[in-house]
Coordinates of C-alpha atoms (C1' of nucleotides) in Angstrom, one line a residue:
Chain A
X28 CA 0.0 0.0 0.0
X29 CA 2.6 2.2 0.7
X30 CA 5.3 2.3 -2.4
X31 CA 9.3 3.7 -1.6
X32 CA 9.9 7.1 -1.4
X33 CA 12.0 9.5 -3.8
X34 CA 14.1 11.8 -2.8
X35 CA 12.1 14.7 -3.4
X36 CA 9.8 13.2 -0.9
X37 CA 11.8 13.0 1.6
X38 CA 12.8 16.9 1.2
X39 CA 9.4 17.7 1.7
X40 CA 9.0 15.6 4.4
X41 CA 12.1 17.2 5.9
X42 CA 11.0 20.4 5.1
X43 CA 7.7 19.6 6.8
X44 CA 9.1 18.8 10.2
X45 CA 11.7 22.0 10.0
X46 CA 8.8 24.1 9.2
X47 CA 5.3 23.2 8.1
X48 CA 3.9 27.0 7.7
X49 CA 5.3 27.1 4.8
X50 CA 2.6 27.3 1.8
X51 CA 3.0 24.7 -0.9
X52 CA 4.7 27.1 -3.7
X53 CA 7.2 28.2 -0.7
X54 CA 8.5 24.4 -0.5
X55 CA 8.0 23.7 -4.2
X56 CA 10.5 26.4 -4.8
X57 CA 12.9 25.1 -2.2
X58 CA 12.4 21.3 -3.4
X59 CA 12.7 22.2 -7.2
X60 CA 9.3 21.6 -7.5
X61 CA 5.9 23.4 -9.1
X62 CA 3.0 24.0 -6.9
X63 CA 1.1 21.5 -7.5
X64 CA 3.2 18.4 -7.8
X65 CA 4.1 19.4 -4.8
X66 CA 1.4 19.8 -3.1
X67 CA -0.3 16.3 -4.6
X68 CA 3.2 14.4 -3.3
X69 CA 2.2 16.2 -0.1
X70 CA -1.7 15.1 0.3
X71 CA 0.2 11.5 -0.6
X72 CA 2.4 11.4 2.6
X73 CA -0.3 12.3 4.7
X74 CA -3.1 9.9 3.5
X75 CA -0.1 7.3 3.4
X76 CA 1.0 7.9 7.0
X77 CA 3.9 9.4 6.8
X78 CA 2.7 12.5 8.1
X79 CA 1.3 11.6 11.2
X80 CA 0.0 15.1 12.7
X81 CA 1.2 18.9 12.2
X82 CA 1.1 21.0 15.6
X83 CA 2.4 24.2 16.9
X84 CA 5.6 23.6 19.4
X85 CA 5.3 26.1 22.4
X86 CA 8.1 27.5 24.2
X87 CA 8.1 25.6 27.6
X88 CA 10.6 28.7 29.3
X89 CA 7.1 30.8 28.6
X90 CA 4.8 29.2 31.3
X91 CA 6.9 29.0 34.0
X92 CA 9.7 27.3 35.5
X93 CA 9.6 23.5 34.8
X94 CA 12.1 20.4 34.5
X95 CA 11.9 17.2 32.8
X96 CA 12.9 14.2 35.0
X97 CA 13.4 10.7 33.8
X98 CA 12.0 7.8 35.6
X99 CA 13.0 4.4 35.6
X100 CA 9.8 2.0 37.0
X101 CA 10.6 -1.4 38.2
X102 CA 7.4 -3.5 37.4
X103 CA 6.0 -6.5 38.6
X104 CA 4.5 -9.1 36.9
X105 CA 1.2 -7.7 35.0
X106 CA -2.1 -9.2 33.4
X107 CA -3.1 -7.9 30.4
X108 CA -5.7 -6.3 32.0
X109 CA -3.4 -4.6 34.1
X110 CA -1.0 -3.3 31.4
X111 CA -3.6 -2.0 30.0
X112 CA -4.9 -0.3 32.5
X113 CA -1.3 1.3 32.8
X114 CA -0.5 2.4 29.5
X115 CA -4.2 4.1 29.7
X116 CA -3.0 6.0 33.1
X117 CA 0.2 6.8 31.4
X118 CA -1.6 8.4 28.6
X119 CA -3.8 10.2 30.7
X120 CA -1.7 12.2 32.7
X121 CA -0.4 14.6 30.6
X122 CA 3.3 15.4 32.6
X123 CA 4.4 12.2 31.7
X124 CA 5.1 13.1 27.9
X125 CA 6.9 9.8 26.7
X126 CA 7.1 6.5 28.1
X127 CA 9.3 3.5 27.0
X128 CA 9.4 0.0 28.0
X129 CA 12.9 -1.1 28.7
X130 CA 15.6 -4.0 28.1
X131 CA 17.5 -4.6 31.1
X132 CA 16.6 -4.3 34.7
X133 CA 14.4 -1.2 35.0
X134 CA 11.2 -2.1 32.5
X135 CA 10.1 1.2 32.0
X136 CA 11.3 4.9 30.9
X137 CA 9.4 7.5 31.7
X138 CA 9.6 11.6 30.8
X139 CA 7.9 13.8 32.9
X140 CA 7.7 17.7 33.0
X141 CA 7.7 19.1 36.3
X142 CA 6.9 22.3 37.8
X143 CA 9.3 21.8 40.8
X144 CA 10.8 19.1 42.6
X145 CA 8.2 19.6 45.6
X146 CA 5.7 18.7 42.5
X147 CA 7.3 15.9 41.6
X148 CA 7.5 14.3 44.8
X149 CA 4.3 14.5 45.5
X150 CA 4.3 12.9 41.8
X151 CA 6.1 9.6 42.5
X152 CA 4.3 8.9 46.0
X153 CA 0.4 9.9 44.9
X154 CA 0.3 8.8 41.4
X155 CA 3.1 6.8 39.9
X156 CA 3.3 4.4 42.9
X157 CA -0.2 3.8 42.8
X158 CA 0.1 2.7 39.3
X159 CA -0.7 -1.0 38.2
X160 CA 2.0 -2.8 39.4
X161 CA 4.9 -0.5 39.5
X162 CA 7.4 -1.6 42.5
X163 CA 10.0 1.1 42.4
X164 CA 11.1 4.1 41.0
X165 CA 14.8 5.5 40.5
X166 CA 14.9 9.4 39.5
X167 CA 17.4 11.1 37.2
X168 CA 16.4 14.9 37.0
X169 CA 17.9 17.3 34.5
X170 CA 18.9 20.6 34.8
X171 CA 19.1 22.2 31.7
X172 CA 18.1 21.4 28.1
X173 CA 20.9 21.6 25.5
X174 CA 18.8 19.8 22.3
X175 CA 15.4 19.0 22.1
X176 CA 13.7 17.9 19.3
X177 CA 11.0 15.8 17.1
X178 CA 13.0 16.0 13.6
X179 CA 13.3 12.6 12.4
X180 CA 17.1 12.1 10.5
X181 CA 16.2 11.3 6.7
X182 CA 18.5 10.6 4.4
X183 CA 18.1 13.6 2.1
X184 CA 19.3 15.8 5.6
X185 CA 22.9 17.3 6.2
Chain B
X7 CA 7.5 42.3 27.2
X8 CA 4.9 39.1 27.5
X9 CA 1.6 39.8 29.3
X10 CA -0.4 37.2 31.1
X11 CA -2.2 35.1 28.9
X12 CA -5.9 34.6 29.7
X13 CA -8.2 31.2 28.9
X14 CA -8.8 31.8 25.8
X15 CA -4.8 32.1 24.8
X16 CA -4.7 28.9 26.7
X17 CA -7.5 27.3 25.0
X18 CA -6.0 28.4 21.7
X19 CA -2.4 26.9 22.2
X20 CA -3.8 24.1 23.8
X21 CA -5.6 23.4 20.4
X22 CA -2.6 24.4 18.0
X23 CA -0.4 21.8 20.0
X24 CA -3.0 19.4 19.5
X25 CA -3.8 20.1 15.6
X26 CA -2.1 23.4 13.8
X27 CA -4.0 22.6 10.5
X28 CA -6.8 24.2 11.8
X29 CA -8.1 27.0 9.9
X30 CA -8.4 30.3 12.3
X31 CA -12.0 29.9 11.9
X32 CA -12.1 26.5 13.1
X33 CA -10.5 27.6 16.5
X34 CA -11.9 30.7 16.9
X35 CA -15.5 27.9 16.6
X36 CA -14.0 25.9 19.4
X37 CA -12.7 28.9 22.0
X38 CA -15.7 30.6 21.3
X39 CA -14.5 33.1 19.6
X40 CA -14.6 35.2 15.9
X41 CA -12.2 34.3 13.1
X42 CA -10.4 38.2 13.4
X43 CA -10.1 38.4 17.2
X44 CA -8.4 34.7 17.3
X45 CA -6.3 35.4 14.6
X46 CA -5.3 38.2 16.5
X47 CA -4.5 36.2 18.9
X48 CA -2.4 33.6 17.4
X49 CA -0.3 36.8 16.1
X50 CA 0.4 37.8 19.3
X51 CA 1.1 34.2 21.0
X52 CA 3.5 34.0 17.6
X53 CA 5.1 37.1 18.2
X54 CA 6.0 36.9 21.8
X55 CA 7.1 33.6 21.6
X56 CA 4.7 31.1 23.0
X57 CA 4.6 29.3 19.1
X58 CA 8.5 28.7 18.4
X59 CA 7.1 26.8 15.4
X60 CA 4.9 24.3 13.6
X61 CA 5.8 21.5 12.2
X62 CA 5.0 18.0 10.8
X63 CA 5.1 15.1 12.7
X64 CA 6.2 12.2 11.1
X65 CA 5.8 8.3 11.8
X66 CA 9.2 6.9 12.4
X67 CA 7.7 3.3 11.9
X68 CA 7.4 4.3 8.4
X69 CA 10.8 4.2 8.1
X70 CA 12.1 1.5 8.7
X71 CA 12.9 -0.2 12.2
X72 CA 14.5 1.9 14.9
X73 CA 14.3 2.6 18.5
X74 CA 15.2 5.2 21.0
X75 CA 18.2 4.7 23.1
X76 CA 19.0 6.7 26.6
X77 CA 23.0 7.5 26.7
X78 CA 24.5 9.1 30.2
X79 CA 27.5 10.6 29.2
X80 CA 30.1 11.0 32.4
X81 CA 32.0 13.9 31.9
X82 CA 35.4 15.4 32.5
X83 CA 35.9 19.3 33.2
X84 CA 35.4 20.7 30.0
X85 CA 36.6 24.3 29.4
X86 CA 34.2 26.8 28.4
X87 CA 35.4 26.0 24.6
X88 CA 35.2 22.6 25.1
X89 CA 31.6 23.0 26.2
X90 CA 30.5 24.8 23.4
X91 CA 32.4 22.7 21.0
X92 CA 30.3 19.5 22.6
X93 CA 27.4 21.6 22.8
X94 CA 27.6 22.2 18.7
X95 CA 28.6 18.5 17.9
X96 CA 25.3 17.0 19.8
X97 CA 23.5 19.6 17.7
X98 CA 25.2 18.4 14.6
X99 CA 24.3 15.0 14.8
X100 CA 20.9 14.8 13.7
X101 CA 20.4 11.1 15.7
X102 CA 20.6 13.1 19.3
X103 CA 17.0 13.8 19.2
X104 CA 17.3 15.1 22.9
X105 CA 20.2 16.3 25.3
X106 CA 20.3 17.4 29.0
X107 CA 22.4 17.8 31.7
X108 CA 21.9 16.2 34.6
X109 CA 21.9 16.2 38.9
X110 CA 24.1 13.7 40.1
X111 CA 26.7 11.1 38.7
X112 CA 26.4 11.2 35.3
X113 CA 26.1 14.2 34.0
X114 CA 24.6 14.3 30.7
X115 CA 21.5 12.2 29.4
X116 CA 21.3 11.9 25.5
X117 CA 18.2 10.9 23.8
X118 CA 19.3 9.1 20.8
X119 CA 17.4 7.6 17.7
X120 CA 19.5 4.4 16.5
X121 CA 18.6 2.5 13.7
X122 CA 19.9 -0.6 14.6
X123 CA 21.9 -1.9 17.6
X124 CA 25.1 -2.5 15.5
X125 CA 24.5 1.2 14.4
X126 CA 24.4 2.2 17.9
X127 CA 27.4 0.2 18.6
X128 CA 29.5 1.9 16.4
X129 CA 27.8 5.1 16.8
X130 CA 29.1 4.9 21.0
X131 CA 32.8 4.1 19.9
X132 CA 33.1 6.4 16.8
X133 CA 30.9 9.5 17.9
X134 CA 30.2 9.9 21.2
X135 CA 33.4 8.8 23.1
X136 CA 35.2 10.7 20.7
X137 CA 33.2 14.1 21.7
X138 CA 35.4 16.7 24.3
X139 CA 35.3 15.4 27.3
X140 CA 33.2 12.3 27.5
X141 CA 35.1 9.5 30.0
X142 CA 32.0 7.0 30.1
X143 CA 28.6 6.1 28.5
X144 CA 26.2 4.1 30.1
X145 CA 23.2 2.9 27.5
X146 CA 19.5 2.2 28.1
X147 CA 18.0 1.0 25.1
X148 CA 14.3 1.2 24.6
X149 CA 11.8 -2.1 23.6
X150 CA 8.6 -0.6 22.6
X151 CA 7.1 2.9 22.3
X152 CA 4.2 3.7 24.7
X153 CA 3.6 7.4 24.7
X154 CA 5.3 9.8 22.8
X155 CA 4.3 14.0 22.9
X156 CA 5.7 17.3 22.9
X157 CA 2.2 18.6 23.8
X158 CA 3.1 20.8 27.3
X159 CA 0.3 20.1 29.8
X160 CA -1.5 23.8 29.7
X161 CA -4.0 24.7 32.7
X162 CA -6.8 24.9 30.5
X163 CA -6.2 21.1 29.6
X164 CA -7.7 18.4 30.8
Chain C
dT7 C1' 1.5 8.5 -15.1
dA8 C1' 3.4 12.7 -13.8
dT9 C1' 3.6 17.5 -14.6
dG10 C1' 2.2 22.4 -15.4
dA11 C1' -1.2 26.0 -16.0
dA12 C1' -5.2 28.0 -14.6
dA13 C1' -9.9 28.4 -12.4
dA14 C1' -12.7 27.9 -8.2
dG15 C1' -12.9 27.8 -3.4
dA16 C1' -11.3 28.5 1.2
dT17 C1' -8.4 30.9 4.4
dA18 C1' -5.4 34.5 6.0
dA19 C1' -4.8 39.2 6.7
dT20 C1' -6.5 44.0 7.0
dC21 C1' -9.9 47.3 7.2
dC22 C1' -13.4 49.9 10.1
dC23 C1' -16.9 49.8 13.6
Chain D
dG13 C1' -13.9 41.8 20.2
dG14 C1' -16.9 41.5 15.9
dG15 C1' -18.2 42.0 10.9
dA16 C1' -17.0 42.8 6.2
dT17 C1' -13.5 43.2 2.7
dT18 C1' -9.3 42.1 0.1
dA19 C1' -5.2 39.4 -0.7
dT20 C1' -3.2 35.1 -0.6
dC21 C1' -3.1 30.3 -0.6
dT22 C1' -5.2 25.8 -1.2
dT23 C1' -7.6 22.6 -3.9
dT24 C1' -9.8 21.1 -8.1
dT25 C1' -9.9 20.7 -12.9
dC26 C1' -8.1 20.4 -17.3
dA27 C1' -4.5 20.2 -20.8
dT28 C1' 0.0 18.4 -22.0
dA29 C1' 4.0 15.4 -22.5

DNA sequence: TATGAAAAGATAATCCC
DNA sequence: GGGATTATCTTTTCATA
């Protein structure tokens, strides 16, 4: 269903995830392109997948002081039921912006953005212990942010 | 410079972070306001920095397998060139998705997006240990993708 | 089948109230 | 902030190679 991309697809693509207020003509120009091949090879990527969503990325710094802090969870043994139940908590608390399960000894990643530390201790005791079967938690917080991003590397990019 | 934002700013960012293909109109529908008046608006949030951009996201899945990896970097004392030079390299490399310095023992948590382990191998020998000032990398590699977001939890939110 | 040109429709941007 | 107007861009259609 979905056929190999070119590489003018994936400079649009990569385009798309510097900037994607750029009008059609805009990136047409910059890919070698006319309008509206260009904008047809676009409507493609989306309705093939490719394109998964296009939002506006807010300056954190804006709304107050906050830090992201990693958490490892060790978990105990789950029923589906449960794991379920804990990916839907997961997703539903919207601090914790990514979560990872894990090789090793820790199971899972978490990200979470905190307002303070205060915050997030209340965090770890009143929510993420109370979590479906998650037995202990071990805390690395960050202090400043030196890269943060969502661009994907393609192979058309520097 | 920035003034308080009020519910409506809230409601609007909330909704751009969410889905920025909205027409003006659309949001202006759901915050309950007029198309001019929320333009307005999203001028402003623009200008003053709230929106530092909008762009595409794309579905890594789509190309091809790969999975996240969590490096700690221990580090030396780095003079301030040093620092900068390190600083520049992690922004150069395009599979550092994320970087942070940390609290405690290890200094500096990379987010890093490896194609393959045997990439990632190489990638630890031929990149990173040869970055100023690195002495030791400890790897978490990921399994499975649970949640993944850079939507900031606003007040308005749910 | 892919492209380019051009028309129709929708949206962004600017007016005045 | 709202309503109406204009400019711009998106989206469709059609002709071409």
């Amino acid at each position: 269903m979905a056929e190999a991309l070119d590489r003018l697809d994936l400079k649009i693509l990569d385009r798309l995830q510097i900037d994607a207020s750029e009008s059609s003509s805009e990136i047409a120009e910059r890919v070698g392109l006319s309008q509206s091949p260009c904008w047809r090879r676009i409507q493609r990527l989306k309705e093939e997948g490719y394109i998964k969503a296009q939002v506006a990325v807010l300056d954190r710094e804006k709304f107050g002081e906050s830090m992201y802090i990693f958490a490892q969870l060790k978990m105990g043994r789950l029923s589906d039921e449960a794991r379920e139940s804990f990916i839907r908590a997961i997703e539903d608390i919207p601090e914790i912006t990514e979560a990872y399960t894990l090789f090793g000894e820790m199971d899972v990643m978490l990200k979470v953005l905190a307002p303070s530390m205060a915050w997030y201790q209340n965090f770890t005791f009143r929510r993420l212990l109370r979590l479906p079967g998650v037995e202990d938690i071990r805390s690395t917080a960050t202090l400043s942010e030196m890269k943060c991003t969502h661009r994907l590397p393609l192979p058309s990019a520097p």
